[in-house]
Short mmCIF file of C-alpha atoms and ligand atoms in Angstrom, two decimals:
data_model
loop_
_atom_site.label_atom_id
_atom_site.label_comp_id
_atom_site.label_asym_id
_atom_site.label_seq_id
_atom_site.Cartn_x
_atom_site.Cartn_y
_atom_site.Cartn_z
CA MET A 1 -6.53 22.16 -1.86
CA SER A 2 -5.93 25.24 -1.40
CA LYS A 3 -6.10 25.54 2.44
CA ALA A 4 -4.48 23.34 4.58
CA TYR A 5 -7.34 20.98 6.24
CA LYS A 6 -7.04 18.16 8.97
CA LYS A 7 -7.37 14.87 7.10
CA GLU A 8 -10.68 14.30 8.17
CA THR A 9 -12.24 17.13 6.18
CA LEU A 10 -9.41 16.29 3.01
CA CYS A 11 -11.25 12.77 3.53
CA VAL A 12 -14.33 14.13 2.56
CA GLN A 13 -13.53 17.44 0.27
CA ALA A 14 -9.86 16.72 -1.16
CA GLY A 15 -10.38 15.69 -5.40
CA TRP A 16 -12.72 17.39 -7.12
CA GLN A 17 -13.96 20.71 -7.15
CA PRO A 18 -17.27 21.13 -8.15
CA GLU A 19 -17.18 24.55 -9.60
CA ASN A 20 -20.45 26.11 -9.49
CA GLY A 21 -23.87 24.83 -10.75
CA GLN A 22 -21.53 21.21 -11.05
CA PRO A 23 -22.40 17.84 -8.98
CA ARG A 24 -21.60 18.38 -5.18
CA VAL A 25 -20.00 14.10 -6.24
CA LEU A 26 -17.45 13.55 -7.67
CA PRO A 27 -19.12 12.44 -11.18
CA ILE A 28 -18.27 9.08 -12.83
CA ILE A 29 -17.27 10.02 -16.33
CA GLN A 30 -17.07 6.32 -17.94
CA SER A 31 -15.95 7.25 -21.19
CA THR A 32 -12.97 5.80 -22.51
CA THR A 33 -11.58 8.76 -25.16
CA TYR A 34 -12.66 12.07 -25.60
CA LYS A 35 -13.65 15.25 -28.03
CA TYR A 36 -11.10 17.43 -29.59
CA SER A 37 -12.12 20.43 -32.31
CA THR A 38 -8.37 19.13 -34.07
CA SER A 39 -5.73 17.54 -35.24
CA GLU A 40 -3.10 19.28 -34.01
CA GLN A 41 -4.38 19.64 -30.73
CA MET A 42 -4.86 15.51 -30.26
CA GLY A 43 -0.52 15.70 -31.80
CA ARG A 44 0.09 17.47 -29.27
CA LEU A 45 -1.59 16.10 -26.33
CA PHE A 46 -0.36 13.20 -27.36
CA ASP A 47 3.18 15.03 -26.99
CA LEU A 48 2.83 15.77 -23.77
CA GLU A 49 2.37 19.45 -25.26
CA GLU A 50 -0.45 20.17 -23.34
CA ASN A 51 -2.50 18.91 -20.97
CA GLY A 52 -5.44 17.18 -21.35
CA TYR A 53 -7.36 13.67 -21.74
CA PHE A 54 -7.30 11.78 -24.18
CA TYR A 55 -7.30 7.58 -23.80
CA THR A 56 -8.81 6.33 -20.85
CA ARG A 57 -6.20 3.69 -20.54
CA LEU A 58 -3.55 6.29 -19.51
CA GLN A 59 -5.67 8.72 -17.28
CA ASN A 60 -9.70 8.93 -16.88
CA PRO A 61 -10.57 12.33 -14.51
CA THR A 62 -12.27 10.28 -12.22
CA ASN A 63 -9.64 8.19 -11.15
CA ASP A 64 -7.56 11.34 -10.73
CA TYR A 65 -9.36 13.64 -8.70
CA VAL A 66 -9.45 10.63 -6.45
CA ALA A 67 -5.84 10.22 -6.54
CA GLN A 68 -5.13 13.83 -6.02
CA LYS A 69 -7.42 12.68 -2.48
CA ILE A 70 -5.69 10.13 -1.56
CA CYS A 71 -2.56 12.62 -2.47
CA GLU A 72 -3.04 15.30 -0.09
CA LEU A 73 -3.56 12.36 2.79
CA GLU A 74 -0.19 11.09 1.98
CA GLY A 75 1.48 14.68 1.56
CA GLY A 76 2.71 14.10 -1.74
CA VAL A 77 3.14 15.97 -5.34
CA ALA A 78 2.02 13.17 -7.74
CA ALA A 79 -0.74 9.94 -6.77
CA MET A 80 -1.63 7.77 -9.51
CA LEU A 81 -4.86 4.51 -9.30
CA THR A 82 -3.49 1.49 -11.01
CA SER A 83 -6.52 -1.50 -10.86
CA SER A 84 -4.63 -2.80 -8.02
CA GLY A 85 -2.82 -2.84 -5.08
CA GLN A 86 -0.24 -5.62 -7.27
CA ALA A 87 0.27 -3.43 -10.00
CA ALA A 88 0.97 -0.53 -7.11
CA THR A 89 4.19 -2.57 -6.41
CA TYR A 90 5.02 -4.23 -10.19
CA TYR A 91 4.39 0.19 -10.82
CA ALA A 92 6.54 1.25 -8.18
CA ILE A 93 9.74 -0.86 -8.72
CA PHE A 94 9.14 -1.03 -12.56
CA ASN A 95 9.40 2.56 -13.54
CA ILE A 96 13.20 3.26 -12.73
CA CYS A 97 14.84 -0.80 -12.15
CA GLU A 98 14.72 -2.99 -15.65
CA ALA A 99 16.28 -5.81 -16.52
CA GLY A 100 20.14 -6.22 -14.80
CA ASP A 101 18.88 -3.95 -12.02
CA HIS A 102 18.41 -5.17 -8.29
CA VAL A 103 16.39 -4.61 -5.19
CA VAL A 104 16.47 -4.68 -1.09
CA MET A 105 13.18 -5.91 0.80
CA SER A 106 12.00 -6.70 3.48
CA SER A 107 11.75 -10.53 3.87
CA THR A 108 7.84 -9.26 5.96
CA VAL A 109 6.21 -7.79 2.78
CA TYR A 110 2.65 -9.75 2.24
CA GLY A 111 3.13 -13.30 0.09
CA GLY A 112 1.37 -11.55 -3.23
CA SER A 113 4.47 -9.02 -2.68
CA PHE A 114 7.09 -11.18 -2.38
CA ASN A 115 6.23 -13.88 -5.24
CA LEU A 116 6.07 -10.73 -7.22
CA ILE A 117 9.01 -9.89 -6.21
CA THR A 118 11.06 -12.61 -6.07
CA CYS A 119 9.75 -14.92 -8.40
CA THR A 120 8.60 -12.74 -11.53
CA MET A 121 10.58 -9.91 -11.59
CA LYS A 122 13.13 -12.25 -10.68
CA LYS A 123 12.00 -14.50 -14.25
CA MET A 124 12.38 -10.21 -16.18
CA GLY A 125 16.09 -10.02 -15.15
CA ILE A 126 15.83 -7.44 -11.74
CA ASP A 127 17.38 -9.26 -8.64
CA CYS A 128 16.06 -8.70 -5.04
CA THR A 129 17.95 -8.95 -1.68
CA VAL A 130 15.43 -10.56 1.23
CA VAL A 131 17.15 -8.79 4.33
CA ASP A 132 15.07 -9.01 7.79
CA PRO A 133 13.78 -5.28 8.77
CA ASP A 134 15.15 -5.31 12.16
CA TRP A 135 19.04 -5.91 11.50
CA SER A 136 21.25 -3.31 12.73
CA GLU A 137 21.99 -0.10 9.39
CA GLU A 138 25.28 -1.69 9.97
CA GLU A 139 23.51 -5.37 9.04
CA LEU A 140 21.57 -3.67 5.90
CA ASN A 141 24.18 -2.00 4.32
CA LYS A 142 25.49 -5.58 3.53
CA ALA A 143 23.14 -6.28 1.60
CA PHE A 144 23.01 -3.14 -1.11
CA ARG A 145 25.05 -3.60 -4.75
CA GLU A 146 26.22 -1.16 -7.99
CA ASN A 147 22.72 -1.75 -9.31
CA THR A 148 20.61 -1.52 -6.60
CA LYS A 149 17.94 0.45 -7.39
CA CYS A 150 15.94 1.04 -4.61
CA VAL A 151 14.18 -0.78 -1.48
CA PHE A 152 11.54 -1.96 -0.83
CA ALA A 153 9.19 -2.71 2.94
CA GLU A 154 5.57 -1.91 4.15
CA THR A 155 4.58 -0.35 6.87
CA ILE A 156 3.50 -2.41 9.05
CA ALA A 157 3.33 -6.11 7.72
CA ASN A 158 0.98 -8.09 6.28
CA PRO A 159 0.35 -11.07 7.82
CA ALA A 160 3.47 -10.56 10.54
CA LEU A 161 2.56 -6.94 11.78
CA VAL A 162 6.28 -6.25 12.02
CA VAL A 163 6.54 -2.59 11.60
CA LEU A 164 8.66 -0.34 10.44
CA ASP A 165 11.45 1.14 11.55
CA ILE A 166 11.45 4.01 8.08
CA GLU A 167 13.58 6.32 9.32
CA LYS A 168 16.16 3.62 9.18
CA PHE A 169 15.02 2.10 6.39
CA ALA A 170 15.20 5.67 4.22
CA ARG A 171 18.55 6.77 5.97
CA ILE A 172 20.04 4.06 4.89
CA ALA A 173 18.29 4.21 1.24
CA HIS A 174 20.01 7.32 0.93
CA ALA A 175 23.04 6.64 1.97
CA HIS A 176 23.41 4.08 -0.94
CA GLN A 177 22.09 7.02 -3.50
CA VAL A 178 17.97 5.68 -4.25
CA PRO A 179 14.43 5.86 -2.52
CA LEU A 180 12.84 3.75 -0.29
CA ILE A 181 9.58 2.66 -1.09
CA VAL A 182 7.74 1.65 1.64
CA ASP A 183 3.28 -0.32 1.44
CA ASN A 184 1.26 2.50 3.64
CA THR A 185 -1.73 -0.86 3.53
CA PHE A 186 -2.07 -1.55 6.98
CA ALA A 187 -1.19 1.31 8.32
CA THR A 188 -3.10 3.84 6.05
CA PRO A 189 -2.58 7.82 5.50
CA ILE A 190 -4.56 8.03 8.51
CA ASN A 191 -2.58 6.05 11.13
CA CYS A 192 0.80 7.27 8.68
CA ASN A 193 2.30 9.28 7.04
CA PRO A 194 5.52 7.56 5.80
CA PHE A 195 6.48 11.16 3.70
CA LYS A 196 7.64 12.67 6.92
CA TRP A 197 10.01 9.84 8.18
CA GLY A 198 12.24 10.25 5.25
CA ALA A 199 10.11 7.77 2.43
CA ASP A 200 10.22 8.84 -1.61
CA ILE A 201 7.01 6.18 -2.61
CA VAL A 202 4.41 5.32 -0.90
CA THR A 203 1.79 2.26 -2.37
CA HIS A 204 -1.22 1.49 -2.00
CA SER A 205 -3.28 -1.90 -1.79
CA THR A 206 -6.36 0.47 -1.93
CA THR A 207 -8.34 -3.28 -1.81
CA LYS A 208 -8.70 -2.52 2.26
CA TYR A 209 -8.95 -0.33 3.89
CA MET A 210 -9.17 3.10 1.76
CA ASP A 211 -12.37 1.53 -0.19
CA GLY A 212 -13.22 -1.15 3.80
CA HIS A 213 -16.07 -2.55 2.46
CA ALA A 214 -14.56 -5.16 0.32
CA MET A 215 -16.12 -4.21 -3.58
CA CYS A 216 -12.64 -3.35 -4.89
CA VAL A 217 -9.80 -3.90 -5.50
CA GLY A 218 -7.56 -1.19 -6.29
CA GLY A 219 -4.31 0.58 -5.93
CA ALA A 220 -2.59 4.32 -5.89
CA ILE A 221 1.13 5.35 -6.18
CA VAL A 222 1.56 8.78 -4.64
CA ASP A 223 5.44 10.48 -5.29
CA SER A 224 6.88 12.62 -2.09
CA GLY A 225 8.77 14.68 -5.04
CA ASN A 226 11.87 14.35 -2.50
CA PHE A 227 13.76 11.92 -3.90
CA ASP A 228 16.85 14.10 -6.28
CA TRP A 229 16.16 11.74 -9.90
CA ASP A 230 19.05 14.35 -11.75
CA ALA A 231 21.61 13.46 -8.42
CA HIS A 232 21.63 9.99 -9.33
CA ALA A 233 20.93 10.61 -12.69
CA GLU A 234 23.49 7.68 -13.61
CA LYS A 235 21.55 5.34 -12.16
CA PHE A 236 18.02 6.60 -12.80
CA PRO A 237 18.20 7.00 -17.29
CA GLY A 238 14.86 6.04 -17.68
CA LEU A 239 13.55 8.95 -15.64
CA THR A 240 17.03 11.29 -16.63
CA THR A 241 17.37 10.67 -20.32
CA PRO A 242 15.07 10.34 -22.92
CA ASP A 243 12.34 8.01 -23.92
CA GLU A 244 12.55 7.20 -27.39
CA SER A 245 9.22 5.52 -27.44
CA TYR A 246 8.30 8.85 -26.38
CA HIS A 247 9.22 11.57 -29.33
CA GLY A 248 12.07 11.63 -26.95
CA VAL A 249 11.54 13.28 -23.52
CA THR A 250 13.16 13.24 -20.84
CA TYR A 251 10.72 12.50 -17.74
CA THR A 252 12.69 15.28 -15.16
CA LYS A 253 14.07 18.42 -17.59
CA LYS A 254 10.48 18.59 -18.51
CA PHE A 255 7.80 17.35 -15.17
CA GLY A 256 10.75 18.46 -12.38
CA LYS A 257 8.99 16.74 -9.38
CA ALA A 258 5.71 14.92 -11.15
CA ALA A 259 8.36 13.56 -13.01
CA TYR A 260 7.89 10.10 -11.58
CA ILE A 261 3.84 9.52 -11.67
CA THR A 262 4.33 10.89 -15.37
CA LYS A 263 6.82 8.35 -16.63
CA ALA A 264 4.25 5.39 -15.21
CA THR A 265 2.14 7.10 -16.66
CA VAL A 266 2.34 7.65 -20.31
CA GLN A 267 4.95 4.85 -19.96
CA LEU A 268 4.56 2.76 -17.81
CA MET A 269 0.47 2.54 -18.00
CA ARG A 270 0.27 2.97 -21.76
CA ASP A 271 2.09 -0.67 -21.74
CA LEU A 272 1.34 -2.75 -19.32
CA GLY A 273 -2.91 -1.06 -19.28
CA SER A 274 -4.14 -2.39 -15.04
CA ILE A 275 -5.68 1.40 -14.87
CA GLN A 276 -8.34 1.10 -12.01
CA SER A 277 -12.33 1.93 -13.48
CA PRO A 278 -13.83 4.38 -12.79
CA GLN A 279 -16.22 2.81 -11.48
CA ASN A 280 -14.52 1.24 -8.95
CA ALA A 281 -12.23 4.94 -7.82
CA PHE A 282 -15.76 6.34 -7.83
CA LEU A 283 -16.39 3.60 -4.50
CA LEU A 284 -12.83 3.86 -3.91
CA ASN A 285 -13.41 7.54 -3.49
CA VAL A 286 -16.44 7.34 -1.30
CA GLY A 287 -14.63 5.11 1.42
CA LEU A 288 -12.03 7.24 1.60
CA GLU A 289 -14.70 9.81 2.83
CA THR A 290 -14.70 7.53 6.31
CA LEU A 291 -11.71 6.17 6.58
CA PRO A 292 -10.54 8.18 9.69
CA LEU A 293 -14.18 7.56 11.42
CA ARG A 294 -13.30 3.99 10.29
CA MET A 295 -10.07 3.78 11.51
CA GLU A 296 -10.22 5.15 15.02
CA ARG A 297 -13.31 2.17 15.83
CA HIS A 298 -11.00 -0.03 13.96
CA CYS A 299 -7.62 0.67 16.33
CA GLU A 300 -10.10 0.60 19.65
CA ASN A 301 -11.86 -3.03 18.34
CA ALA A 302 -8.46 -4.11 17.72
CA LEU A 303 -7.33 -3.34 20.62
CA ALA A 304 -9.82 -4.89 22.25
CA VAL A 305 -9.95 -7.69 21.03
CA ALA A 306 -6.05 -8.84 21.50
CA THR A 307 -5.65 -7.41 25.62
CA PHE A 308 -8.63 -10.03 25.58
CA LEU A 309 -7.39 -13.49 23.52
CA GLN A 310 -4.01 -12.51 25.91
CA ASN A 311 -5.99 -13.78 28.78
CA HIS A 312 -7.13 -15.96 27.09
CA GLU A 313 -5.67 -19.87 28.67
CA LYS A 314 -6.31 -21.22 25.43
CA VAL A 315 -4.07 -18.16 23.33
CA ALA A 316 -0.31 -18.79 23.70
CA TRP A 317 0.79 -15.56 21.91
CA VAL A 318 -1.07 -12.79 20.79
CA ASN A 319 0.92 -10.54 18.31
CA TYR A 320 -0.44 -7.28 18.11
CA PRO A 321 1.55 -3.49 17.51
CA GLY A 322 -0.31 -1.24 20.42
CA LEU A 323 -0.26 -3.04 23.15
CA GLU A 324 2.45 -2.59 25.57
CA GLY A 325 5.18 -5.05 26.19
CA ASN A 326 4.89 -5.82 21.97
CA LYS A 327 8.62 -5.64 20.36
CA TYR A 328 7.30 -3.58 18.10
CA HIS A 329 5.04 -1.03 20.89
CA GLU A 330 8.09 1.60 20.78
CA LEU A 331 8.75 1.81 16.93
CA ALA A 332 4.39 2.13 16.55
CA LYS A 333 4.19 5.21 19.09
CA LYS A 334 6.41 7.60 16.87
CA TYR A 335 5.52 6.61 13.55
CA MET A 336 1.73 5.41 14.42
CA PRO A 337 0.70 8.20 17.76
CA ASN A 338 -3.31 7.68 16.96
CA GLY A 339 -3.41 3.49 15.84
CA THR A 340 -1.91 1.32 13.97
CA CYS A 341 -4.74 -1.14 12.13
CA GLY A 342 -7.28 -3.73 12.82
CA VAL A 343 -4.64 -6.59 11.71
CA ILE A 344 -3.54 -8.97 14.67
CA SER A 345 -2.47 -12.82 14.59
CA PHE A 346 -2.20 -15.24 17.35
CA GLY A 347 -1.59 -18.66 17.39
CA LEU A 348 -4.17 -20.96 20.35
CA LYS A 349 -1.87 -23.45 22.71
CA GLY A 350 -3.25 -26.26 20.33
CA GLY A 351 -1.12 -25.50 17.64
CA ARG A 352 -2.49 -25.57 13.59
CA SER A 353 -5.40 -28.04 14.20
CA ALA A 354 -6.76 -26.24 17.10
CA ALA A 355 -6.47 -22.55 14.68
CA GLU A 356 -8.46 -24.91 12.30
CA LYS A 357 -11.70 -25.79 15.52
CA MET A 358 -11.72 -22.75 16.32
CA MET A 359 -12.07 -20.84 13.02
CA ASP A 360 -14.46 -22.97 11.57
CA HIS A 361 -16.95 -22.11 14.85
CA LEU A 362 -17.08 -18.05 14.30
CA GLU A 363 -19.74 -16.64 13.46
CA LEU A 364 -19.38 -13.20 13.00
CA ALA A 365 -16.12 -13.14 12.20
CA ALA A 366 -15.31 -15.32 7.72
CA ILE A 367 -12.96 -16.77 6.47
CA VAL A 368 -12.06 -15.15 4.03
CA THR A 369 -8.93 -14.28 1.70
CA HIS A 370 -9.82 -10.56 2.87
CA VAL A 371 -8.11 -8.84 5.34
CA ALA A 372 -8.80 -4.85 6.18
CA ASP A 373 -12.41 -4.19 6.01
CA ALA A 374 -15.50 -3.59 7.94
CA ARG A 375 -16.65 -6.79 8.81
CA THR A 376 -14.08 -8.56 10.48
CA CYS A 377 -12.44 -11.89 8.85
CA VAL A 378 -9.57 -14.22 9.68
CA LEU A 379 -7.64 -16.88 7.72
CA HIS A 380 -4.52 -19.22 8.07
CA PRO A 381 -1.46 -17.31 6.42
CA ALA A 382 0.24 -20.63 5.45
CA SER A 383 -3.06 -22.35 4.77
CA HIS A 384 -4.12 -20.17 2.90
CA THR A 385 -1.99 -16.72 1.61
CA HIS A 386 1.06 -17.66 1.87
CA ARG A 387 0.97 -21.03 0.75
CA GLN A 388 3.46 -20.52 -1.91
CA MET A 389 6.24 -20.21 0.76
CA THR A 390 8.54 -23.17 1.59
CA ASP A 391 8.89 -23.22 5.64
CA GLU A 392 12.35 -21.23 5.73
CA GLN A 393 10.59 -18.59 3.76
CA LEU A 394 7.98 -18.28 6.39
CA VAL A 395 10.12 -18.26 8.53
CA GLU A 396 11.25 -15.06 7.17
CA ALA A 397 8.20 -13.58 6.54
CA GLY A 398 7.16 -13.92 10.14
CA VAL A 399 4.28 -16.17 9.61
CA ALA A 400 4.24 -19.40 12.43
CA PRO A 401 2.80 -22.56 11.32
CA ASP A 402 0.19 -21.50 13.83
CA LEU A 403 -0.29 -17.87 12.71
CA ILE A 404 -4.18 -17.39 12.98
CA ARG A 405 -4.86 -13.31 11.34
CA PHE A 406 -7.63 -11.52 12.57
CA SER A 407 -8.97 -8.21 11.27
CA VAL A 408 -11.09 -6.93 13.63
CA GLY A 409 -14.02 -4.82 12.38
CA ILE A 410 -16.08 -2.01 12.89
CA GLU A 411 -18.92 -4.61 14.76
CA HIS A 412 -19.10 -3.73 17.72
CA LYS A 413 -16.30 -5.05 19.59
CA ASP A 414 -18.00 -7.05 22.11
CA ASP A 415 -19.71 -9.00 19.61
CA ILE A 416 -16.95 -9.99 17.44
CA ILE A 417 -15.02 -10.90 21.42
CA ALA A 418 -18.65 -12.93 22.05
CA ASP A 419 -18.05 -15.02 18.97
CA LEU A 420 -14.39 -15.63 20.12
CA GLU A 421 -15.32 -16.34 23.18
CA GLN A 422 -17.57 -19.52 22.01
CA ALA A 423 -15.07 -20.52 19.20
CA LEU A 424 -11.98 -21.27 21.41
CA GLN A 425 -14.44 -22.61 23.04
CA PHE A 426 -14.20 -25.96 21.09
CA VAL A 427 -10.68 -25.90 21.10
N1 PLP B 501 0.05 -4.64 0.37
C1 PLP B 501 -0.35 -5.26 1.09
C2 PLP B 501 0.09 -4.63 2.78
C3 PLP B 501 -1.56 -6.09 1.28
O1 PLP B 501 -1.87 -6.14 2.10
C4 PLP B 501 -1.80 -7.06 -0.52
C5 PLP B 501 -3.24 -7.63 -0.77
O2 PLP B 501 -3.24 -7.97 0.06
C6 PLP B 501 -1.44 -6.28 -1.93
C7 PLP B 501 0.01 -4.61 -1.60
C8 PLP B 501 -1.61 -6.55 -2.45
O3 PLP B 501 -2.68 -5.30 -2.55
P1 PLP B 501 -4.43 -6.26 -4.21
O4 PLP B 501 -4.99 -7.53 -3.61
O5 PLP B 501 -5.11 -4.78 -3.87
O6 PLP B 501 -3.90 -6.72 -5.20
#
């Protein structure tokens, strides 16, 4: 938007800007194609000589308005939507890495990202070194190689709830002339803007708090525009040398600060096609309108639930960065002064079997794979989302075998606590 509005205003009003007589609400442009009157103009669009829509697999106006809103919330220069958070992670990395390259990744990232990067991308010839986010800069330095192309981490790790020292990671990435890519799904742009602290690219699973109602799988990538690809041109030939698959265009020359997102759109989206459906983008936009209200309530409720659990005799440990005394509380206060997220984790004195019994007796909180939505939900990662990992990998990822991931919703906190209280009686 032209004025520097606050995030609450951007959530409602950024993106679609209706002109006189146009619909107030973002329209769903449910069309795969766009009509032009001359074949010469269509040719110019294909040559990227002219701005315009030509096929929804590359770009769609509904999607672009929503991406614009997310871009403004993050304080970036360009953004795109993807069909899922997984696609966002994949595209964000693959846009600057190819076979023979190397990625440095935090050990505590979401299990799906861990699998994507250490298994699937490895099969594509992209190697990865897994690092402990709490390592010193000296230790982290050792993970870098000549062919390292980026660093990937999460602002608040799912489900380990490790808060990333973004400045430390940005410093180390930049010292090795590579960008820091941060998955900001759990904090959301309401609670943290990683660009302010030196991150270069942000990814989101919009499936989580942004949608907020467990309706649509989706993702987003936002570029800060701050990383100077040309200054390290030999490391990023995909951006700084002609793309033969696109009529010899050199993205940094032609698109400047929009180079990274333009390449991901016209090359990766064209070839791999993980577009978000305009219907889902419309619903995501509705979710975004209430994001600040929901995040405030998620954080307030999560703190109340974490405090209740901490004082319960059957609870062995509680992990919530919003709790005073938590290992990451100081980092959380620095990077997320208004709150972290609604997800907490805890373990019971009775261990894994007690966890399963307790979960089976919850009435309000449902056992679902999903996390970070309006309804309270619960999961046992070692048995569910992270079950592909070895015990060693689970420990590295900060996922204890008894860890219960409890995603506190926006119901009344008294009801959520009462539900936990009655379920704990069965343990
Ligand atoms: N990043 C984080 C932090 C996640 O929690 C998830 C999913 O749980 C993803 C990425 C992947 O997103 P999606 O499920 O939308 O593909």
